[in-house]
Amino acid sequence: MATTPAQRRLADALTALKRLQDDGKTAIKSSDLTRMQRESLVKNGFLRPIVKGWYMPCRPGEETGDSTPWYAAMRDFIQGYCTERFGEQWYVSAEYSLFLHSGKTITPQQVVIHSPLGQNGLLKLPDNCSILDYKAKDFVPAAKIQMVERIRVLTLPVALVRVPEAFFTTYAQDAHIALHQLRDASDLNRELLEGGHSIVAGRLVGALRASGREELAVNVLATMRAAGYVVNETNPFSVAPPTLAFTRAQSPYVLRMRLMWQAMRETVSGCFPPEPGIPSDIEKFMDAVEENYKTDAYHSLSIEGYRVTPELIQKVATGDWNPDSNDSDAEMKNAMAAHGYWLAHNEVKTTIRSILTGANPGAVFRQDHASWYRKLFSPNVDAGFLKPADLAGYRTDKVFIRGATHVPPSQDAVRDMMPELCDLLEAEPSAAVRAVLGHFLFVYIHPYFDGNGRLGRFLMNAMLASGGYPWTVIRIEQRSDYMAALEAASSLGEIKPFAEFIASSMNR
């Protein structure tokens, strides 16, 4: 069939857009595309304006109010827009600098930019966000600025000195993590001495001591007093920070996971009935798992957007499905998803059997979860929808969660976070906590390009089984409640709605 001129223009525009995205761009400048390419992409729903001269990629058919494209593009836009306006003469506020140093995945609705070229102007952005460009009279030298997540931030010691005292109460977890990023006291001492910050020094000494960084607190206090300053120690935290069992600086993402687990576990535990315990009749328990397979597969795949029928699931499970039949691409992909789910489900059953016969649940998950992923997507490789390299393992680029303000951490952070998740699962005594926080943090990390929701629910059920709880189905009819509860945990740190949702689904 011959293509129309409009179709050829769109194909050319999509090719140009793909090149930009392959280069890592999630915010597109007008000059990155020709006028014809830009107009074709906007008309067909592949681009949406941010402000004049800037666009964000999106999908045709997305609702206008869907914030996913914006939060996917937000940091890239801040970097591109500010660099275009101010060159290298800009950096974000001390508060946002500490957010980025501490691995926070949420960008604040208003980002304050400091620049000698600023005009104290407010730029309104999508989803009630904004940029305030503050005209900086005391612009810091280049040595005190660094790049984090492609954003120009104040170095950690400078940000800690400049951040207001209220930060330690309003954003206690972020402050706690930031203090644990200090490798030693040298640069912090230098910043305090250069500015004569005796009052700030007293605050930071108290904060370091409260956070368990006793050695650094003593060092800062002694250095300031040796230089002739009177330092009165004060603790800016309104609540004592939880203990972190690390003596040296760690990945901020690892610290954040450890703190979230400590803060959330009691809430989760309180939402569940007592553990039934490892069943005496393991075969009967495993039979019940298998009986739930068809219902679970239908709902789990439907939540991810696959159109899978119970009949197709039955064919796959009994071996009656023919992969060589002449189905359409969409039908074939649905069938591949169903086949992969069946293969992965069988792997999860092997994991559960190991747990029920005495293995540590976290240790078995550490060993087995890569196999779950390979089984989930191996049919897509066999059918040619994916390349063999797609089975290699964790993702190698950024990903975004539809409808969420939480942006999963970088691909490099995944390599720190997944071992930490396994450590937390291994050390946790409560099966309910392992199930809820394991599922939540797995999706929070989003370690794979695809399949994270399905794998997270497999993890949840393997951990529920470790306490004798039954296989639990998250139903498609409750998808909006399920996603909202996950978003509350990821973006607001509120785990109770998610724990209650899982507990009620289990009881049902």
mmCIF file with all atom_site columns, C-alpha atoms in Angstrom, residues 53 71 101 172 194 283 370:
data_model
loop_
_atom_site.group_PDB
_atom_site.id
_atom_site.type_symbol
_atom_site.label_atom_id
_atom_site.label_alt_id
_atom_site.label_comp_id
_atom_site.label_asym_id
_atom_site.label_entity_id
_atom_site.label_seq_id
_atom_site.pdbx_PDB_ins_code
_atom_site.Cartn_x
_atom_site.Cartn_y
_atom_site.Cartn_z
_atom_site.occupancy
_atom_site.B_iso_or_equiv
_atom_site.pdbx_formal_charge
_atom_site.auth_seq_id
_atom_site.auth_comp_id
_atom_site.auth_asym_id
_atom_site.auth_atom_id
_atom_site.pdbx_PDB_model_num
ATOM 1 C CA . GLY A 1 53  ? 10.629 26.666  22.385 1.00 0.00 ? 53  GLY A CA 1
ATOM 2 C CA . TYR A 1 71  ? 8.082  14.252  35.182 1.00 0.00 ? 71  TYR A CA 1
ATOM 3 C CA . HIS A 1 101 ? 23.021 14.400  46.899 1.00 0.00 ? 101 HIS A CA 1
ATOM 4 C CA . ALA A 1 172 ? 14.867 14.964  58.224 1.00 0.00 ? 172 ALA A CA 1
ATOM 5 C CA . GLU A 1 194 ? 36.245 30.396  55.208 1.00 0.00 ? 194 GLU A CA 1
ATOM 6 C CA . GLU A 1 283 ? 2.230  -30.364 48.737 1.00 0.00 ? 283 GLU A CA 1
ATOM 7 C CA . ALA A 1 370 ? 17.098 -13.252 37.380 1.00 0.00 ? 370 ALA A CA 1
#
